[in-house]
Amino acid sequence: MKILAIDTSCDDTAIAVLEIRNLKLEILSNVVSSQVKLHAKYGGVYPMLAKREHLKNLPLVFKRALRQAQGKLSDIDYVAVTVGPGLEPCLWQGINFAKELSEKLKKPLISVNHIEGHILANLIEGNRIPLKLPAICLVVSGGHTQLILMKGIGKYRLVGETRDDAAGECFDKAARILGLGYPGGPIISKLAKTYRERVSVCLPRPMMYTKDYDFSFSGLKTAVLYKTKEFKKINSKIKTEFCHEIQQAIIDVLIKKTIKAAKDFRVKSIILGGGVTANRELRKQFGERINKEIPDTKYLIPDTKYSTDNAAMIAVAAYFHRNKKVKNFQNIKANGNLSL
Ligand code: KG4
Ligand code: ZN
């Protein structure tokens, strides 16, 4: 069985082909066309520009994905598409493309939740099926920071989320304050690596010790802004220190709350997903802390190429929901705030 999946939820145009043979998943192609350079000058994603780019990129990315999969159109058994959450003008581009394709091929269309895609990205590689459940999933991206209790595929309960900015958004906004460019996460993590000694940058860990499972990152961004004003000039050494401290503050809060949730709900696995989990330091520190505090808990994190937005994860989610095919195309709509 082959599934062709499309994701245009934000600023990446992504198409992948997944093959399932004897219950084994194999990604035949995973093409992502990034618009980062285009949006960099605005310091963030400009939705109408992203929409136009998706329209232009979709046919090209589609051709590349098919070519890489060495497949013919007639080999495709299902078409899958992200319907939310995300930027609605962008989501619609993917949906319209998927509808047309599904009609042309006379193959069923499956709608997918982007957040579930980030969670199930963990099933792409390695021998991870069956999952050890229940699990606590932390999804950390540019738009979301959520802790989700997972009892099965399709069985999710949101237990906590950010009350303001997402963790990725905090990386992006802090980088903008420091004049580092967009997207902030990879730039901050690269600079943080060159940090050597603390001089005077100390930032808060918002909501780290609250009893709930919620987060808040807008105060951290504001703290960065105020702290930068204390310096006459931000030289490269201070910039590096800021990067290290911003990254560490975000990691500290994410680890603390995730492990708290894992203990409170007595889960068997911790599952991470979303663009921020591409962060090397976060990956390492999560592993160390889980090993130290709850060593019997399984720790799943996707390969970095499946952490950031991609369509392979959408194909995998579609595979597990293939029985929920869309019967009427009128019912498939973009929903920017779709919940799990
Ligand atoms: O999941 P994703 O690709 O798109 C959304 O669904 O939002 O996540 C994008 C976010 C951006 O905020 C970006 O700065 C962050 O993920 N990100 C990182 C890293 N790579 C991407 N954050 C920290 N460290 C990274 N290495
Ligand atoms: Zn995402």
Coordinates of C-alpha atoms and ligand atoms in Angstrom, one line a residue:
M1 CA 0.0 0.0 0.0
K2 CA 1.2 3.5 -0.9
I3 CA 0.1 6.8 0.6
L4 CA 1.0 10.2 -0.8
A5 CA 0.8 12.9 1.8
I6 CA 0.8 16.7 1.6
D7 CA 1.6 19.3 4.3
T8 CA 1.3 23.0 3.8
S9 CA 0.4 24.1 7.3
C10 CA 3.1 26.8 7.6
D11 CA 6.0 27.9 5.4
D12 CA 7.2 24.5 4.2
T13 CA 5.7 22.8 1.1
A14 CA 6.1 19.1 1.9
I15 CA 5.1 16.0 0.0
A16 CA 6.1 12.4 0.9
V17 CA 5.3 8.9 -0.3
L18 CA 5.0 6.1 2.3
E19 CA 4.9 2.4 1.5
I20 CA 3.6 -0.2 3.9
R21 CA 4.6 -3.8 3.2
N22 CA 4.0 -6.6 5.7
L23 CA 3.2 -3.9 8.4
K24 CA 6.6 -2.3 7.8
L25 CA 6.7 1.4 7.1
E26 CA 9.1 2.7 4.5
I27 CA 9.5 6.3 3.4
L28 CA 10.1 6.2 -0.4
S29 CA 10.4 10.0 -0.7
N30 CA 10.2 13.0 1.6
V31 CA 10.5 16.3 -0.1
V32 CA 10.4 19.6 1.8
S33 CA 10.6 22.9 0.0
S34 CA 11.5 25.6 2.5
Q35 CA 10.5 29.2 2.2
V36 CA 12.9 30.3 5.0
K37 CA 14.9 32.7 2.9
L38 CA 11.8 34.5 1.7
H39 CA 10.3 35.0 5.1
A40 CA 13.6 35.8 6.8
K41 CA 13.4 39.5 5.9
Y42 CA 10.1 39.8 7.7
G43 CA 11.5 38.0 10.8
G44 CA 8.6 35.5 10.7
V45 CA 6.1 33.8 8.4
Y46 CA 4.1 36.1 6.2
P47 CA 0.9 34.1 5.6
M48 CA -0.2 35.5 2.2
L49 CA 3.3 35.2 0.8
A50 CA 3.5 31.6 2.1
K51 CA 0.2 30.8 0.4
R52 CA 1.4 32.1 -2.9
E53 CA 4.6 30.1 -2.6
H54 CA 2.7 26.9 -1.8
L55 CA 0.7 27.3 -4.9
K56 CA 3.8 27.7 -7.0
N57 CA 5.8 25.0 -5.2
L58 CA 3.2 22.2 -4.9
P59 CA 3.4 20.9 -8.5
L60 CA 7.2 21.0 -8.4
V61 CA 7.4 19.3 -5.0
F62 CA 4.8 16.7 -6.2
K63 CA 6.9 15.8 -9.3
R64 CA 10.1 15.5 -7.2
A65 CA 8.4 13.3 -4.6
L66 CA 7.0 11.0 -7.2
R67 CA 10.4 10.8 -9.0
Q68 CA 12.3 10.1 -5.8
A69 CA 9.8 7.4 -4.9
Q70 CA 10.3 5.9 -8.4
G71 CA 6.6 5.5 -8.6
K72 CA 3.8 6.0 -11.0
L73 CA 0.7 7.9 -10.1
S74 CA -1.3 4.8 -10.5
D75 CA 0.6 3.1 -7.6
I76 CA -0.9 5.5 -5.1
D77 CA -3.6 4.0 -3.0
Y78 CA -4.5 6.9 -0.7
V79 CA -4.0 10.7 -0.7
A80 CA -3.5 12.4 2.7
V81 CA -3.4 16.0 3.6
T82 CA -3.0 18.2 6.7
V83 CA -6.2 20.1 7.5
G84 CA -5.0 21.9 10.7
P85 CA -3.8 23.3 12.9
G86 CA -1.8 25.9 11.0
L87 CA -2.2 29.0 8.8
E88 CA -5.5 28.7 7.1
P89 CA -4.6 30.3 3.7
C90 CA -1.6 27.9 3.6
L91 CA -3.6 24.8 4.6
W92 CA -6.2 25.5 1.9
Q93 CA -3.5 25.2 -0.8
G94 CA -2.6 21.7 0.3
I95 CA -6.2 20.7 0.7
N96 CA -7.2 22.0 -2.8
F97 CA -4.2 20.2 -4.4
A98 CA -5.0 17.0 -2.5
K99 CA -8.7 17.1 -3.5
E100 CA -7.8 17.5 -7.2
L101 CA -5.3 14.7 -7.0
S102 CA -7.7 12.4 -5.2
E103 CA -10.4 13.0 -7.7
K104 CA -8.1 12.5 -10.6
L105 CA -6.7 9.2 -9.3
K106 CA -10.1 8.1 -7.9
K107 CA -8.4 7.3 -4.6
P108 CA -9.6 8.0 -1.1
L109 CA -8.6 11.2 0.7
I110 CA -7.6 11.1 4.4
S111 CA -7.5 14.3 6.5
V112 CA -4.7 14.5 9.1
N113 CA -4.1 16.6 12.2
H114 CA -0.6 18.2 12.0
I115 CA 0.0 17.7 15.8
E116 CA -0.8 14.0 15.6
G117 CA 1.7 13.9 12.6
H118 CA 4.4 15.3 14.9
I119 CA 3.7 12.6 17.5
L120 CA 3.5 9.7 15.0
A121 CA 6.7 10.9 13.3
N122 CA 8.3 8.7 16.0
L123 CA 6.9 5.6 14.2
I124 CA 8.8 6.3 11.0
E125 CA 12.1 4.7 11.8
G126 CA 13.2 1.8 14.0
N127 CA 11.2 -0.9 15.7
R128 CA 8.8 1.3 17.6
I129 CA 5.5 -0.5 17.0
P130 CA 3.7 -1.4 19.3
L131 CA 4.2 1.8 21.4
K132 CA 4.4 1.3 25.1
L133 CA 1.4 3.1 26.4
P134 CA 0.2 5.2 28.0
A135 CA 2.6 7.9 27.0
I136 CA 3.1 11.6 27.6
C137 CA 3.8 13.5 24.4
L138 CA 5.4 16.8 24.3
V139 CA 4.8 18.7 21.0
V140 CA 7.0 21.8 20.7
S141 CA 7.0 23.7 17.5
G142 CA 6.7 27.3 16.2
G143 CA 2.9 27.4 16.9
H144 CA 2.5 24.8 19.7
T145 CA 3.8 23.7 23.1
Q146 CA 1.5 21.0 24.4
L147 CA 1.6 18.1 26.8
I148 CA -0.7 15.3 25.6
L149 CA -1.6 12.1 27.4
M150 CA -1.8 9.3 24.8
K151 CA -3.7 6.1 25.5
G152 CA -3.7 4.8 21.9
I153 CA -3.4 6.1 18.4
G154 CA -6.3 8.5 18.1
K155 CA -6.8 8.6 21.9
Y156 CA -5.4 11.8 23.1
R157 CA -6.1 14.1 26.1
L158 CA -4.5 17.6 26.2
V159 CA -3.2 18.0 29.8
G160 CA -1.2 21.2 29.4
E161 CA -0.2 23.8 26.9
T162 CA 1.4 27.3 26.6
R163 CA -0.7 30.1 27.8
D164 CA 0.9 32.5 25.4
D165 CA 3.9 32.0 23.1
A166 CA 5.1 28.6 21.9
A167 CA 8.6 27.5 22.7
G168 CA 9.7 27.7 19.0
E169 CA 8.1 31.2 18.9
C170 CA 10.2 32.2 21.9
F171 CA 13.4 31.0 20.1
D172 CA 12.3 33.0 17.0
K173 CA 11.3 36.2 18.9
A174 CA 14.5 36.1 21.1
A175 CA 16.6 35.7 18.0
R176 CA 14.9 38.7 16.4
I177 CA 15.6 40.8 19.5
L178 CA 19.3 39.8 19.3
G179 CA 19.3 40.6 15.5
L180 CA 20.1 37.0 14.6
G181 CA 17.7 36.2 11.8
Y182 CA 14.9 33.7 11.2
P183 CA 14.2 30.9 12.2
G184 CA 15.7 31.5 15.6
G185 CA 15.9 28.0 17.0
P186 CA 18.7 26.6 14.8
I187 CA 20.6 29.9 14.9
I188 CA 20.4 30.2 18.7
S189 CA 21.4 26.5 19.2
K190 CA 24.4 26.9 16.9
L191 CA 25.7 30.0 18.7
A192 CA 24.9 28.5 22.1
K193 CA 27.5 25.8 21.3
T194 CA 30.3 28.3 21.4
Y195 CA 29.3 29.6 24.9
R196 CA 32.2 29.3 27.4
E197 CA 31.5 31.3 30.6
R198 CA 28.8 33.2 32.4
V199 CA 29.3 36.9 32.7
S200 CA 25.9 38.4 33.6
V201 CA 23.0 36.9 31.6
C202 CA 20.6 35.1 33.9
L203 CA 17.0 34.6 32.6
P204 CA 13.8 33.3 34.3
R205 CA 12.3 29.8 34.0
P206 CA 8.6 30.7 33.7
M207 CA 6.1 28.5 35.4
M208 CA 8.7 25.8 36.0
Y209 CA 7.4 24.9 39.5
T210 CA 3.7 25.4 39.1
K211 CA 1.5 22.4 39.9
D212 CA -0.2 22.3 36.5
Y213 CA 1.2 21.2 33.1
D214 CA 1.0 24.5 31.4
F215 CA 3.8 26.7 30.1
S216 CA 4.4 30.4 29.4
F217 CA 7.2 31.8 27.3
S218 CA 6.3 35.4 26.5
G219 CA 7.8 36.5 29.8
L220 CA 11.1 34.9 28.8
K221 CA 11.1 36.8 25.5
T222 CA 10.4 40.1 27.5
A223 CA 13.2 39.3 29.9
V224 CA 15.5 38.9 27.0
L225 CA 14.4 42.3 25.7
Y226 CA 14.9 44.1 29.1
K227 CA 18.2 42.3 29.7
T228 CA 19.7 43.4 26.4
K229 CA 18.9 47.0 27.3
E230 CA 21.3 46.7 30.3
F231 CA 24.2 46.5 27.9
K232 CA 25.7 49.4 26.1
K233 CA 26.8 47.1 23.3
I234 CA 26.0 43.5 22.7
N235 CA 29.3 42.0 21.5
S236 CA 29.5 38.5 20.2
K237 CA 30.5 37.0 23.6
I238 CA 27.4 38.4 25.3
K239 CA 25.3 37.3 22.3
T240 CA 26.6 33.8 22.8
E241 CA 25.8 33.9 26.5
F242 CA 22.3 35.1 25.7
C243 CA 21.8 32.2 23.3
H244 CA 23.0 29.6 25.7
E245 CA 20.8 31.0 28.5
I246 CA 17.7 31.3 26.3
Q247 CA 18.1 27.7 25.1
Q248 CA 18.8 26.4 28.6
A249 CA 15.8 28.2 30.1
I250 CA 13.5 26.7 27.5
I251 CA 15.0 23.2 28.0
D252 CA 14.8 23.4 31.8
V253 CA 11.1 24.2 31.8
L254 CA 10.2 21.6 29.1
I255 CA 12.1 18.8 30.9
K256 CA 10.7 19.7 34.3
K257 CA 7.1 19.8 33.2
T258 CA 7.3 16.7 31.0
I259 CA 8.9 14.6 33.6
K260 CA 6.4 15.8 36.2
A261 CA 3.5 14.8 33.9
A262 CA 5.2 11.4 33.1
K263 CA 5.4 10.7 36.9
D264 CA 1.9 11.9 37.7
F265 CA 0.2 9.9 35.0
R266 CA 2.6 6.9 35.5
V267 CA 3.3 6.6 31.8
K268 CA 5.4 4.0 30.1
S269 CA 6.8 6.3 27.4
I270 CA 7.8 9.9 26.8
I271 CA 7.3 10.9 23.2
L272 CA 8.7 14.1 21.7
G273 CA 7.9 15.9 18.5
G274 CA 7.9 19.2 16.6
G275 CA 10.5 21.5 15.2
V276 CA 12.1 22.4 18.6
T277 CA 13.0 18.7 19.2
A278 CA 15.6 19.1 16.4
N279 CA 17.6 20.9 19.1
R280 CA 20.6 18.7 19.9
E281 CA 21.0 20.0 23.4
L282 CA 17.4 19.4 24.2
R283 CA 17.6 15.8 22.8
K284 CA 20.6 15.1 24.9
Q285 CA 19.4 16.6 28.2
F286 CA 16.0 15.0 27.9
G287 CA 17.7 11.6 27.5
E288 CA 20.0 12.2 30.5
R289 CA 17.2 13.4 32.8
I290 CA 14.8 10.6 31.9
N291 CA 17.6 8.1 32.4
K292 CA 18.4 9.5 35.9
E293 CA 14.8 10.2 37.2
I294 CA 12.6 7.6 35.5
P295 CA 14.9 5.1 33.8
D296 CA 12.1 2.6 33.1
T297 CA 10.3 5.1 30.9
K298 CA 10.9 4.7 27.2
Y299 CA 12.1 7.9 25.4
L300 CA 11.1 8.4 21.8
I301 CA 12.3 11.3 19.7
P302 CA 12.1 11.4 15.9
D303 CA 15.2 11.7 13.7
T304 CA 15.9 15.4 13.2
K305 CA 14.6 15.3 9.6
Y306 CA 11.2 14.3 10.9
S307 CA 11.2 16.8 13.8
T308 CA 10.6 19.8 11.7
D309 CA 7.7 20.0 9.4
N310 CA 7.5 17.2 6.8
A311 CA 4.9 15.2 5.0
A312 CA 6.3 11.7 5.9
M313 CA 4.8 12.1 9.4
I314 CA 1.4 13.0 7.8
A315 CA 1.5 9.9 5.7
V316 CA 2.2 7.8 8.8
A317 CA -0.7 9.4 10.7
A318 CA -2.9 8.8 7.6
Y319 CA -1.9 5.1 7.6
F320 CA -3.3 4.7 11.1
H321 CA -6.5 6.5 10.2
R322 CA -7.0 5.0 6.8
N323 CA -10.5 3.8 7.8
K324 CA -11.6 7.4 8.3
K325 CA -11.5 8.3 4.6
V326 CA -13.3 11.6 3.7
K327 CA -16.5 10.6 2.0
N328 CA -17.7 14.0 0.9
F329 CA -15.1 16.6 -0.3
Q330 CA -17.4 19.4 0.9
N331 CA -16.6 18.3 4.5
I332 CA -12.9 18.8 4.2
K333 CA -12.0 22.2 5.4
A334 CA -8.9 24.0 6.7
N335 CA -9.1 24.6 10.5
G336 CA -6.3 26.8 11.8
N337 CA -7.2 25.9 15.4
L338 CA -7.9 22.2 15.0
S339 CA -7.4 20.3 18.2
L340 CA -6.5 16.7 18.7
Ligands
KG4_1 O1 7.3 21.9 13.7 P1 7.9 23.1 12.9 O2 8.9 22.8 11.8 O3 6.8 24.0 12.4 C1 5.6 24.3 13.1 O4 4.7 23.4 13.1 O5 5.6 25.4 13.7 O6 8.7 24.0 14.0 C2 9.3 25.2 13.7 C3 9.9 25.8 14.9 C4 10.5 27.2 14.7 O7 10.1 28.0 15.8 C5 12.0 26.9 14.8 O8 12.7 28.0 15.4 C6 12.1 25.7 15.8 O9 11.0 24.9 15.4 N1 13.3 25.0 15.6 C7 14.3 24.9 16.6 C8 15.4 24.1 16.0 N2 15.1 23.9 14.7 C9 13.8 24.4 14.5 N3 14.3 25.3 17.8 C10 15.4 25.0 18.6 N4 16.4 24.4 18.1 C11 16.5 23.9 16.8 N5 17.6 23.3 16.4
ZN2 ZN 4.9 21.5 12.8

